[in-house]
Amino acid sequence: EEGRKLYDAIFVGLVYPKRQAYLKQLQPHLGDATLKVGNCTVQDLGGVRMEESHRLYAENVRRAKLFVNLPSLSRLTVTKVYEVAACGTLCLTPIPQGDQRNYAGVPAIFYEPNEPAKLAENIKHWLANDEEREKIAQQFAQTIQESHTLEKRCEAMLAKMRFNSGRPRMHGGKKF
């Protein structure tokens, strides 16, 4: 049924050993909350069918009340955060390492990856508060439409390049 949230919480992506270990730590704290984990890859004898895989991924994300982005090997905010927000689903994601000011506009709820019990409480909180969760998810989706489309990001990059093109460049401490 279109628009209906069928899943409580999901993660769609690779489950490599670091994530398997994290899920093992998280599971005992979830109680009645359900976290479905899987992948949305469509393939045939010719290989992965990317367009259909992306469509299936977005369809599943839209059907979830909550997307739990598991800790990853990357120390950056992964694009999944933006994809989930664009689908109108609230995303819980690990706090990125480094300067937190760089992540002020990221459309997600951050959690401390070293505290799986607290993440489980967070999951239960957001699942129990439909109205609040949906309101924030819609605000994040609007943020994506207003600020994070490919066109907007390219415009911002070009503006930055134009701004920097008039400045002397430094290489190894010397102007060139």
CSV table of N, CA and C in Angstrom, one decimal:
chain,number,residue,atom,x,y,z
A,1,GLU,N,0.8,-1.2,0.0
A,1,GLU,CA,0.0,0.0,0.0
A,1,GLU,C,0.9,1.2,0.0
A,2,GLU,N,0.7,2.2,-0.9
A,2,GLU,CA,1.5,3.4,-1.1
A,2,GLU,C,1.4,4.3,0.1
A,3,GLY,N,2.6,4.7,0.6
A,3,GLY,CA,2.7,5.6,1.7
A,3,GLY,C,2.6,5.0,3.1
A,4,ARG,N,2.3,3.8,3.1
A,4,ARG,CA,2.1,3.1,4.4
A,4,ARG,C,3.5,2.6,4.9
A,5,LYS,N,3.8,2.8,6.2
A,5,LYS,CA,5.0,2.3,6.8
A,5,LYS,C,4.8,0.9,7.2
A,6,LEU,N,5.5,0.0,6.6
A,6,LEU,CA,5.4,-1.5,6.9
A,6,LEU,C,6.4,-2.0,7.9
A,7,TYR,N,7.5,-1.3,8.0
A,7,TYR,CA,8.6,-1.8,8.8
A,7,TYR,C,8.9,-0.8,9.9
A,8,ASP,N,9.2,-1.3,11.1
A,8,ASP,CA,9.6,-0.5,12.2
A,8,ASP,C,10.9,0.2,11.9
A,9,ALA,N,12.0,-0.5,12.0
A,9,ALA,CA,13.3,0.0,11.7
A,9,ALA,C,14.1,-0.9,10.8
A,10,ILE,N,14.9,-0.3,9.9
A,10,ILE,CA,15.6,-1.1,8.9
A,10,ILE,C,17.0,-0.6,8.8
A,11,PHE,N,17.9,-1.4,8.2
A,11,PHE,CA,19.2,-1.1,7.7
A,11,PHE,C,19.3,-1.8,6.4
A,12,VAL,N,19.6,-1.1,5.3
A,12,VAL,CA,19.9,-1.7,4.0
A,12,VAL,C,21.3,-1.4,3.6
A,13,GLY,N,22.1,-2.4,3.4
A,13,GLY,CA,23.5,-2.2,3.1
A,13,GLY,C,24.3,-3.4,3.4
A,14,LEU,N,25.6,-3.2,3.2
A,14,LEU,CA,26.5,-4.3,3.5
A,14,LEU,C,26.7,-4.6,5.0
A,15,VAL,N,26.7,-5.9,5.3
A,15,VAL,CA,26.8,-6.2,6.7
A,15,VAL,C,28.2,-7.0,6.8
A,16,TYR,N,29.2,-6.2,6.9
A,16,TYR,CA,30.6,-6.8,7.1
A,16,TYR,C,30.9,-7.1,8.6
A,17,PRO,N,32.0,-7.7,8.9
A,17,PRO,CA,32.2,-8.1,10.3
A,17,PRO,C,32.0,-7.0,11.4
A,18,LYS,N,32.5,-5.8,11.1
A,18,LYS,CA,32.3,-4.7,12.1
A,18,LYS,C,30.8,-4.5,12.4
A,19,ARG,N,30.0,-4.5,11.4
A,19,ARG,CA,28.5,-4.3,11.5
A,19,ARG,C,27.9,-5.6,12.2
A,20,GLN,N,28.3,-6.8,11.8
A,20,GLN,CA,27.8,-8.0,12.4
A,20,GLN,C,28.0,-7.9,14.0
A,21,ALA,N,29.2,-7.5,14.4
A,21,ALA,CA,29.6,-7.5,15.8
A,21,ALA,C,28.7,-6.4,16.5
A,22,TYR,N,28.4,-5.3,15.8
A,22,TYR,CA,27.6,-4.2,16.4
A,22,TYR,C,26.2,-4.7,16.5
A,23,LEU,N,25.6,-5.4,15.5
A,23,LEU,CA,24.3,-5.9,15.6
A,23,LEU,C,24.1,-6.9,16.8
A,24,LYS,N,25.2,-7.7,17.0
A,24,LYS,CA,25.2,-8.7,18.1
A,24,LYS,C,25.1,-7.9,19.4
A,25,GLN,N,25.8,-6.8,19.5
A,25,GLN,CA,25.7,-6.0,20.8
A,25,GLN,C,24.4,-5.3,20.9
A,26,LEU,N,23.8,-4.8,19.8
A,26,LEU,CA,22.6,-4.1,19.9
A,26,LEU,C,21.3,-4.9,20.2
A,27,GLN,N,21.3,-6.1,19.6
A,27,GLN,CA,20.1,-7.0,19.6
A,27,GLN,C,19.5,-7.2,21.0
A,28,PRO,N,20.3,-7.5,22.0
A,28,PRO,CA,19.7,-7.8,23.3
A,28,PRO,C,19.0,-6.5,24.0
A,29,HIS,N,19.3,-5.4,23.5
A,29,HIS,CA,18.7,-4.1,24.0
A,29,HIS,C,17.4,-3.7,23.3
A,30,LEU,N,17.1,-4.3,22.2
A,30,LEU,CA,16.0,-3.8,21.4
A,30,LEU,C,14.6,-4.2,21.9
A,31,GLY,N,14.5,-5.2,22.8
A,31,GLY,CA,13.2,-5.6,23.3
A,31,GLY,C,12.2,-6.0,22.2
A,32,ASP,N,11.1,-5.3,22.2
A,32,ASP,CA,10.1,-5.6,21.1
A,32,ASP,C,10.3,-4.9,19.8
A,33,ALA,N,11.2,-4.0,19.8
A,33,ALA,CA,11.5,-3.3,18.5
A,33,ALA,C,12.1,-4.2,17.5
A,34,THR,N,11.7,-4.1,16.3
A,34,THR,CA,12.3,-4.9,15.2
A,34,THR,C,13.2,-4.1,14.3
A,35,LEU,N,14.4,-4.6,14.1
A,35,LEU,CA,15.3,-4.0,13.1
A,35,LEU,C,15.6,-5.0,12.0
A,36,LYS,N,15.0,-4.7,10.8
A,36,LYS,CA,15.2,-5.6,9.7
A,36,LYS,C,16.5,-5.2,9.0
A,37,VAL,N,17.3,-6.1,8.6
A,37,VAL,CA,18.6,-5.9,8.0
A,37,VAL,C,18.6,-6.6,6.7
A,38,GLY,N,19.0,-6.0,5.6
A,38,GLY,CA,19.1,-6.6,4.3
A,38,GLY,C,19.7,-5.8,3.2
A,39,ASN,N,19.5,-6.3,2.0
A,39,ASN,CA,20.0,-5.6,0.8
A,39,ASN,C,19.0,-5.5,-0.2
A,40,CYS,N,19.1,-4.6,-1.1
A,40,CYS,CA,18.1,-4.4,-2.2
A,40,CYS,C,18.8,-4.5,-3.6
A,41,THR,N,19.4,-5.6,-3.9
A,41,THR,CA,20.1,-5.7,-5.1
A,41,THR,C,19.3,-6.6,-6.1
A,42,VAL,N,19.1,-6.0,-7.3
A,42,VAL,CA,18.4,-6.8,-8.3
A,42,VAL,C,19.4,-7.1,-9.3
A,43,GLN,N,19.5,-8.4,-9.7
A,43,GLN,CA,20.4,-8.8,-10.7
A,43,GLN,C,19.9,-10.0,-11.5
A,44,ASP,N,20.5,-10.1,-12.7
A,44,ASP,CA,20.1,-11.2,-13.6
A,44,ASP,C,21.5,-11.8,-14.1
A,45,LEU,N,21.4,-12.6,-15.1
A,45,LEU,CA,22.6,-13.2,-15.6
A,45,LEU,C,23.6,-12.2,-16.2
A,46,GLY,N,23.2,-11.0,-16.5
A,46,GLY,CA,24.0,-9.9,-17.0
A,46,GLY,C,24.7,-9.1,-15.9
A,47,GLY,N,24.3,-9.4,-14.6
A,47,GLY,CA,24.9,-8.6,-13.5
A,47,GLY,C,23.8,-7.8,-12.8
A,48,VAL,N,24.3,-6.9,-12.0
A,48,VAL,CA,23.4,-6.0,-11.1
A,48,VAL,C,22.7,-5.1,-12.0
A,49,ARG,N,21.4,-5.0,-11.8
A,49,ARG,CA,20.5,-4.0,-12.5
A,49,ARG,C,20.4,-2.8,-11.6
A,50,MET,N,21.3,-1.8,-11.8
A,50,MET,CA,21.4,-0.7,-10.9
A,50,MET,C,20.1,0.2,-10.8
A,51,GLU,N,19.5,0.5,-11.9
A,51,GLU,CA,18.3,1.3,-11.8
A,51,GLU,C,17.2,0.6,-11.0
A,52,GLU,N,17.0,-0.6,-11.2
A,52,GLU,CA,16.0,-1.4,-10.5
A,52,GLU,C,16.4,-1.6,-9.0
A,53,SER,N,17.7,-1.7,-8.8
A,53,SER,CA,18.1,-1.9,-7.4
A,53,SER,C,17.9,-0.6,-6.6
A,54,HIS,N,18.2,0.6,-7.3
A,54,HIS,CA,18.0,1.9,-6.6
A,54,HIS,C,16.5,2.1,-6.3
A,55,ARG,N,15.7,1.8,-7.3
A,55,ARG,CA,14.2,1.9,-7.1
A,55,ARG,C,13.7,1.1,-6.0
A,56,LEU,N,14.2,-0.2,-5.9
A,56,LEU,CA,13.8,-1.1,-4.8
A,56,LEU,C,14.3,-0.6,-3.4
A,57,TYR,N,15.5,-0.1,-3.4
A,57,TYR,CA,16.1,0.5,-2.2
A,57,TYR,C,15.2,1.7,-1.7
A,58,ALA,N,14.9,2.6,-2.6
A,58,ALA,CA,14.1,3.8,-2.2
A,58,ALA,C,12.7,3.3,-1.7
A,59,GLU,N,12.1,2.4,-2.4
A,59,GLU,CA,10.8,1.9,-2.1
A,59,GLU,C,10.8,1.3,-0.6
A,60,ASN,N,11.8,0.5,-0.3
A,60,ASN,CA,12.0,-0.1,1.0
A,60,ASN,C,12.2,1.0,2.1
A,61,VAL,N,13.0,2.0,1.8
A,61,VAL,CA,13.3,3.0,2.7
A,61,VAL,C,12.0,3.8,3.0
A,62,ARG,N,11.2,4.1,2.0
A,62,ARG,CA,10.0,4.8,2.2
A,62,ARG,C,9.0,4.1,3.1
A,63,ARG,N,9.1,2.7,3.1
A,63,ARG,CA,8.2,1.9,3.8
A,63,ARG,C,8.6,1.7,5.3
A,64,ALA,N,9.7,2.3,5.7
A,64,ALA,CA,10.3,2.1,7.0
A,64,ALA,C,9.9,3.4,7.9
A,65,LYS,N,9.6,3.1,9.1
A,65,LYS,CA,9.4,4.2,10.1
A,65,LYS,C,10.7,4.9,10.4
A,66,LEU,N,11.8,4.1,10.4
A,66,LEU,CA,13.1,4.5,10.9
A,66,LEU,C,14.2,3.8,10.2
A,67,PHE,N,15.2,4.5,9.8
A,67,PHE,CA,16.4,3.8,9.2
A,67,PHE,C,17.5,4.0,10.1
A,68,VAL,N,18.1,2.9,10.5
A,68,VAL,CA,19.3,2.9,11.5
A,68,VAL,C,20.5,2.6,10.6
A,69,ASN,N,21.3,3.7,10.5
A,69,ASN,CA,22.6,3.6,9.8
A,69,ASN,C,23.6,3.0,10.7
A,70,LEU,N,24.1,1.8,10.4
A,70,LEU,CA,25.0,1.1,11.3
A,70,LEU,C,26.4,1.8,11.2
A,71,PRO,N,27.2,1.6,12.2
A,71,PRO,CA,28.6,2.2,12.2
A,71,PRO,C,29.3,1.6,10.9
A,72,SER,N,30.1,2.4,10.3
A,72,SER,CA,30.8,1.9,9.1
A,72,SER,C,32.3,2.1,9.2
A,73,LEU,N,33.0,1.6,8.2
A,73,LEU,CA,34.4,1.8,8.2
A,73,LEU,C,34.8,3.2,7.8
A,74,SER,N,33.9,3.9,7.2
A,74,SER,CA,34.1,5.3,6.8
A,74,SER,C,34.0,6.2,8.0
A,75,ARG,N,34.8,7.3,8.1
A,75,ARG,CA,34.7,8.2,9.2
A,75,ARG,C,34.0,9.5,8.7
A,76,LEU,N,33.3,9.4,7.6
A,76,LEU,CA,32.6,10.5,7.1
A,76,LEU,C,31.1,10.3,7.1
A,77,THR,N,30.3,11.3,6.9
A,77,THR,CA,28.8,11.1,6.8
A,77,THR,C,28.6,10.5,5.4
A,78,VAL,N,28.0,9.3,5.4
A,78,VAL,CA,27.8,8.6,4.1
A,78,VAL,C,26.5,9.2,3.4
A,79,THR,N,26.5,9.0,2.1
A,79,THR,CA,25.4,9.5,1.3
A,79,THR,C,24.1,8.9,1.7
A,80,LYS,N,24.1,7.8,2.3
A,80,LYS,CA,22.9,7.1,2.8
A,80,LYS,C,22.0,8.0,3.6
A,81,VAL,N,22.6,8.9,4.4
A,81,VAL,CA,21.9,9.8,5.3
A,81,VAL,C,21.0,10.7,4.4
A,82,TYR,N,21.5,11.2,3.3
A,82,TYR,CA,20.8,12.1,2.4
A,82,TYR,C,19.7,11.3,1.7
A,83,GLU,N,20.0,10.1,1.2
A,83,GLU,CA,19.1,9.3,0.5
A,83,GLU,C,17.9,9.0,1.4
A,84,VAL,N,18.1,8.6,2.6
A,84,VAL,CA,17.0,8.3,3.5
A,84,VAL,C,16.2,9.5,3.8
A,85,ALA,N,16.8,10.6,4.0
A,85,ALA,CA,16.0,11.9,4.3
A,85,ALA,C,15.2,12.2,3.1
A,86,ALA,N,15.7,12.1,1.9
A,86,ALA,CA,15.0,12.4,0.6
A,86,ALA,C,13.7,11.5,0.5
A,87,CYS,N,13.8,10.3,1.1
A,87,CYS,CA,12.6,9.4,1.0
A,87,CYS,C,11.6,9.7,2.1
A,88,GLY,N,11.9,10.6,3.0
A,88,GLY,CA,10.9,11.0,4.0
A,88,GLY,C,10.9,10.0,5.2
A,89,THR,N,12.1,9.4,5.4
A,89,THR,CA,12.2,8.5,6.6
A,89,THR,C,13.3,9.0,7.5
A,90,LEU,N,13.0,9.0,8.8
A,90,LEU,CA,14.0,9.5,9.8
A,90,LEU,C,15.2,8.5,9.9
A,91,CYS,N,16.4,9.1,9.9
A,91,CYS,CA,17.6,8.3,9.9
A,91,CYS,C,18.4,8.5,11.2
A,92,LEU,N,18.7,7.5,11.9
A,92,LEU,CA,19.6,7.5,13.0
A,92,LEU,C,21.0,7.1,12.5
A,93,THR,N,22.0,7.9,12.7
A,93,THR,CA,23.3,7.6,12.2
A,93,THR,C,24.4,7.9,13.2
A,94,PRO,N,25.5,7.2,13.1
A,94,PRO,CA,26.6,7.4,14.1
A,94,PRO,C,27.2,8.8,14.0
A,95,ILE,N,27.6,9.3,15.1
A,95,ILE,CA,28.2,10.6,15.2
A,95,ILE,C,29.6,10.5,14.4
A,96,PRO,N,29.8,11.3,13.4
A,96,PRO,CA,31.0,11.2,12.7
A,96,PRO,C,32.2,11.7,13.5
A,97,GLN,N,33.4,11.2,13.3
A,97,GLN,CA,34.5,11.6,14.0
A,97,GLN,C,35.0,12.9,13.4
A,98,GLY,N,35.7,13.7,14.2
A,98,GLY,CA,36.3,14.9,13.7
A,98,GLY,C,35.5,16.1,14.2
A,99,ASP,N,35.6,17.2,13.4
A,99,ASP,CA,34.9,18.5,13.8
A,99,ASP,C,33.4,18.4,13.6
A,100,GLN,N,32.7,18.4,14.7
A,100,GLN,CA,31.2,18.3,14.6
A,100,GLN,C,30.5,19.4,13.9
A,101,ARG,N,31.2,20.6,13.8
A,101,ARG,CA,30.6,21.8,13.2
A,101,ARG,C,30.3,21.5,11.7
A,102,ASN,N,31.1,20.6,11.1
A,102,ASN,CA,30.9,20.2,9.7
A,102,ASN,C,29.6,19.5,9.5
A,103,TYR,N,28.9,19.0,10.5
A,103,TYR,CA,27.8,18.2,10.4
A,103,TYR,C,26.5,18.8,10.9
A,104,ALA,N,26.6,20.1,11.1
A,104,ALA,CA,25.4,20.9,11.6
A,104,ALA,C,24.2,20.7,10.8
A,105,GLY,N,24.3,20.7,9.4
A,105,GLY,CA,23.2,20.7,8.5
A,105,GLY,C,22.8,19.3,8.1
A,106,VAL,N,23.4,18.3,8.6
A,106,VAL,CA,23.1,16.9,8.1
A,106,VAL,C,21.7,16.5,8.6
A,107,PRO,N,20.9,16.1,7.7
A,107,PRO,CA,19.5,15.7,8.1
A,107,PRO,C,19.3,14.4,8.7
A,108,ALA,N,19.8,14.2,9.9
A,108,ALA,CA,19.7,12.9,10.6
A,108,ALA,C,19.8,13.2,12.1
A,109,ILE,N,19.4,12.2,12.9
A,109,ILE,CA,19.6,12.1,14.3
A,109,ILE,C,20.9,11.3,14.6
A,110,PHE,N,21.8,11.9,15.3
A,110,PHE,CA,23.1,11.3,15.6
A,110,PHE,C,23.0,10.4,16.9
A,111,TYR,N,23.8,9.3,16.9
A,111,TYR,CA,23.9,8.5,18.1
A,111,TYR,C,25.4,8.2,18.3
A,112,GLU,N,25.7,7.9,19.5
A,112,GLU,CA,27.1,7.5,19.9
A,112,GLU,C,27.3,6.0,19.6
A,113,PRO,N,28.1,5.7,18.6
A,113,PRO,CA,28.2,4.2,18.2
A,113,PRO,C,28.8,3.3,19.3
A,114,ASN,N,29.5,3.9,20.3
A,114,ASN,CA,30.0,3.0,21.4
A,114,ASN,C,29.0,2.7,22.4
A,115,GLU,N,27.8,3.1,22.3
A,115,GLU,CA,26.7,2.9,23.3
A,115,GLU,C,25.5,2.2,22.6
A,116,PRO,N,25.5,1.0,22.3
A,116,PRO,CA,24.4,0.3,21.6
A,116,PRO,C,23.1,0.3,22.5
A,117,ALA,N,23.3,0.3,23.8
A,117,ALA,CA,22.0,0.3,24.6
A,117,ALA,C,21.3,1.6,24.5
A,118,LYS,N,22.1,2.7,24.4
A,118,LYS,CA,21.4,4.0,24.2
A,118,LYS,C,20.8,4.1,22.8
A,119,LEU,N,21.5,3.5,21.8
A,119,LEU,CA,20.9,3.5,20.4
A,119,LEU,C,19.5,2.7,20.5
A,120,ALA,N,19.5,1.6,21.2
A,120,ALA,CA,18.2,0.8,21.3
A,120,ALA,C,17.2,1.7,21.9
A,121,GLU,N,17.5,2.4,23.0
A,121,GLU,CA,16.5,3.3,23.6
A,121,GLU,C,16.0,4.4,22.6
A,122,ASN,N,17.0,4.9,21.8
A,122,ASN,CA,16.6,5.9,20.8
A,122,ASN,C,15.7,5.3,19.8
A,123,ILE,N,16.0,4.1,19.3
A,123,ILE,CA,15.1,3.4,18.3
A,123,ILE,C,13.7,3.3,18.9
A,124,LYS,N,13.6,2.8,20.2
A,124,LYS,CA,12.3,2.6,20.8
A,124,LYS,C,11.6,4.0,21.0
A,125,HIS,N,12.3,5.0,21.3
A,125,HIS,CA,11.7,6.3,21.5
A,125,HIS,C,11.1,6.8,20.1
A,126,TRP,N,11.8,6.7,19.1
A,126,TRP,CA,11.3,7.2,17.8
A,126,TRP,C,10.2,6.3,17.2
A,127,LEU,N,10.2,5.1,17.5
A,127,LEU,CA,9.1,4.2,17.1
A,127,LEU,C,7.8,4.5,17.9
A,128,ALA,N,8.0,4.9,19.1
A,128,ALA,CA,6.8,5.1,20.0
A,128,ALA,C,6.2,6.5,19.7
A,129,ASN,N,6.9,7.4,19.0
A,129,ASN,CA,6.4,8.8,18.8
A,129,ASN,C,6.2,9.1,17.3
A,130,ASP,N,5.2,8.5,16.8
A,130,ASP,CA,4.9,8.6,15.3
A,130,ASP,C,4.8,10.1,14.9
A,131,GLU,N,4.1,10.9,15.6
A,131,GLU,CA,3.9,12.3,15.1
A,131,GLU,C,5.2,13.1,15.1
A,132,GLU,N,5.9,13.0,16.1
A,132,GLU,CA,7.2,13.7,16.2
A,132,GLU,C,8.2,13.2,15.2
A,133,ARG,N,8.2,11.9,15.0
A,133,ARG,CA,9.1,11.3,14.0
A,133,ARG,C,8.8,11.7,12.6
A,134,GLU,N,7.5,11.7,12.3
A,134,GLU,CA,7.1,12.0,10.9
A,134,GLU,C,7.3,13.5,10.7
A,135,LYS,N,7.1,14.3,11.7
A,135,LYS,CA,7.3,15.8,11.5
A,135,LYS,C,8.8,16.1,11.2
A,136,ILE,N,9.7,15.5,12.0
A,136,ILE,CA,11.1,15.7,11.7
A,136,ILE,C,11.5,15.1,10.4
A,137,ALA,N,11.0,13.9,10.1
A,137,ALA,CA,11.4,13.3,8.8
A,137,ALA,C,10.9,14.2,7.6
A,138,GLN,N,9.8,14.8,7.7
A,138,GLN,CA,9.3,15.7,6.6
A,138,GLN,C,10.1,17.0,6.6
A,139,GLN,N,10.6,17.5,7.7
A,139,GLN,CA,11.5,18.6,7.7
A,139,GLN,C,12.8,18.3,7.1
A,140,PHE,N,13.3,17.1,7.4
A,140,PHE,CA,14.6,16.7,6.7
A,140,PHE,C,14.4,16.5,5.2
A,141,ALA,N,13.3,15.9,4.8
A,141,ALA,CA,13.0,15.8,3.4
A,141,ALA,C,12.9,17.1,2.7
A,142,GLN,N,12.3,18.1,3.3
A,142,GLN,CA,12.2,19.4,2.8
A,142,GLN,C,13.6,20.1,2.7
A,143,THR,N,14.5,19.8,3.7
A,143,THR,CA,15.8,20.3,3.7
A,143,THR,C,16.6,19.8,2.4
A,144,ILE,N,16.4,18.5,2.2
A,144,ILE,CA,17.0,17.9,1.0
A,144,ILE,C,16.6,18.6,-0.3
A,145,GLN,N,15.3,18.8,-0.4
A,145,GLN,CA,14.7,19.4,-1.6
A,145,GLN,C,15.2,20.9,-1.8
A,146,GLU,N,15.4,21.6,-0.7
A,146,GLU,CA,15.8,23.0,-0.7
A,146,GLU,C,17.3,23.1,-0.9
A,147,SER,N,18.1,22.2,-0.3
A,147,SER,CA,19.5,22.5,-0.2
A,147,SER,C,20.5,21.4,-0.7
A,148,HIS,N,20.0,20.2,-0.9
A,148,HIS,CA,20.9,19.1,-1.2
A,148,HIS,C,20.6,18.4,-2.5
A,149,THR,N,19.9,19.0,-3.4
A,149,THR,CA,19.7,18.3,-4.7
A,149,THR,C,21.1,18.4,-5.4
A,150,LEU,N,21.3,17.5,-6.4
A,150,LEU,CA,22.5,17.5,-7.2
A,150,LEU,C,22.7,18.9,-7.7
A,151,GLU,N,21.7,19.5,-8.3
A,151,GLU,CA,21.8,20.9,-8.9
A,151,GLU,C,22.3,21.9,-7.8
A,152,LYS,N,21.7,21.9,-6.6
A,152,LYS,CA,22.1,22.8,-5.6
A,152,LYS,C,23.6,22.6,-5.1
A,153,ARG,N,23.9,21.4,-5.0
A,153,ARG,CA,25.3,21.1,-4.6
A,153,ARG,C,26.3,21.5,-5.7
A,154,CYS,N,26.0,21.3,-6.9
A,154,CYS,CA,26.9,21.7,-8.0
A,154,CYS,C,27.0,23.3,-8.0
A,155,GLU,N,25.8,23.9,-7.9
A,155,GLU,CA,25.9,25.4,-7.8
A,155,GLU,C,26.8,25.9,-6.7
A,156,ALA,N,26.7,25.3,-5.5
A,156,ALA,CA,27.5,25.7,-4.4
A,156,ALA,C,29.0,25.4,-4.7
A,157,MET,N,29.3,24.3,-5.3
A,157,MET,CA,30.7,24.0,-5.7
A,157,MET,C,31.2,25.0,-6.7
A,158,LEU,N,30.4,25.3,-7.7
A,158,LEU,CA,30.9,26.3,-8.7
A,158,LEU,C,31.1,27.6,-8.1
A,159,ALA,N,30.2,28.0,-7.2
A,159,ALA,CA,30.3,29.3,-6.5
A,159,ALA,C,31.6,29.4,-5.7
A,160,LYS,N,32.0,28.3,-5.0
A,160,LYS,CA,33.2,28.2,-4.2
A,160,LYS,C,34.4,28.2,-5.2
A,161,MET,N,34.3,27.6,-6.3
A,161,MET,CA,35.4,27.6,-7.3
A,161,MET,C,35.6,29.0,-7.8
A,162,ARG,N,34.5,29.7,-8.1
A,162,ARG,CA,34.6,31.1,-8.6
A,162,ARG,C,35.3,32.0,-7.6
A,163,PHE,N,34.8,31.8,-6.3
A,163,PHE,CA,35.4,32.6,-5.2
A,163,PHE,C,36.9,32.4,-5.1
A,164,ASN,N,37.3,31.1,-5.1
A,164,ASN,CA,38.7,30.8,-4.9
A,164,ASN,C,39.5,31.1,-6.1
A,165,SER,N,39.0,31.2,-7.3
A,165,SER,CA,39.8,31.4,-8.5
A,165,SER,C,40.5,32.7,-8.5
A,166,GLY,N,40.1,33.7,-7.8
A,166,GLY,CA,40.8,35.0,-7.8
A,166,GLY,C,41.8,35.1,-6.7
A,167,ARG,N,42.0,34.1,-5.9
A,167,ARG,CA,42.9,34.1,-4.8
A,167,ARG,C,44.2,33.4,-5.2
A,168,PRO,N,45.4,33.9,-4.7
A,168,PRO,CA,46.6,33.2,-5.0
A,168,PRO,C,46.6,31.8,-4.4
A,169,ARG,N,47.1,30.8,-5.1
A,169,ARG,CA,47.1,29.4,-4.6
A,169,ARG,C,48.4,29.1,-3.9
A,170,MET,N,48.4,28.3,-2.9
A,170,MET,CA,49.6,27.9,-2.2
A,170,MET,C,50.0,26.5,-2.5
A,171,HIS,N,51.2,26.2,-2.7
A,171,HIS,CA,51.7,24.8,-2.9
A,171,HIS,C,53.0,24.7,-2.1
A,172,GLY,N,53.0,23.9,-1.1
A,172,GLY,CA,54.2,23.7,-0.4
A,172,GLY,C,54.7,25.0,0.3
A,173,GLY,N,53.7,25.9,0.7
A,173,GLY,CA,54.1,27.1,1.4
A,173,GLY,C,54.4,28.2,0.4
A,174,LYS,N,54.5,28.0,-0.9
A,174,LYS,CA,54.9,29.0,-1.9
A,174,LYS,C,53.7,29.3,-2.8
A,175,LYS,N,53.6,30.6,-3.1
A,175,LYS,CA,52.5,31.0,-4.0
A,175,LYS,C,52.9,30.6,-5.4
A,176,PHE,N,52.0,30.2,-6.2
A,176,PHE,CA,52.2,29.9,-7.7
A,176,PHE,C,51.1,30.4,-8.5
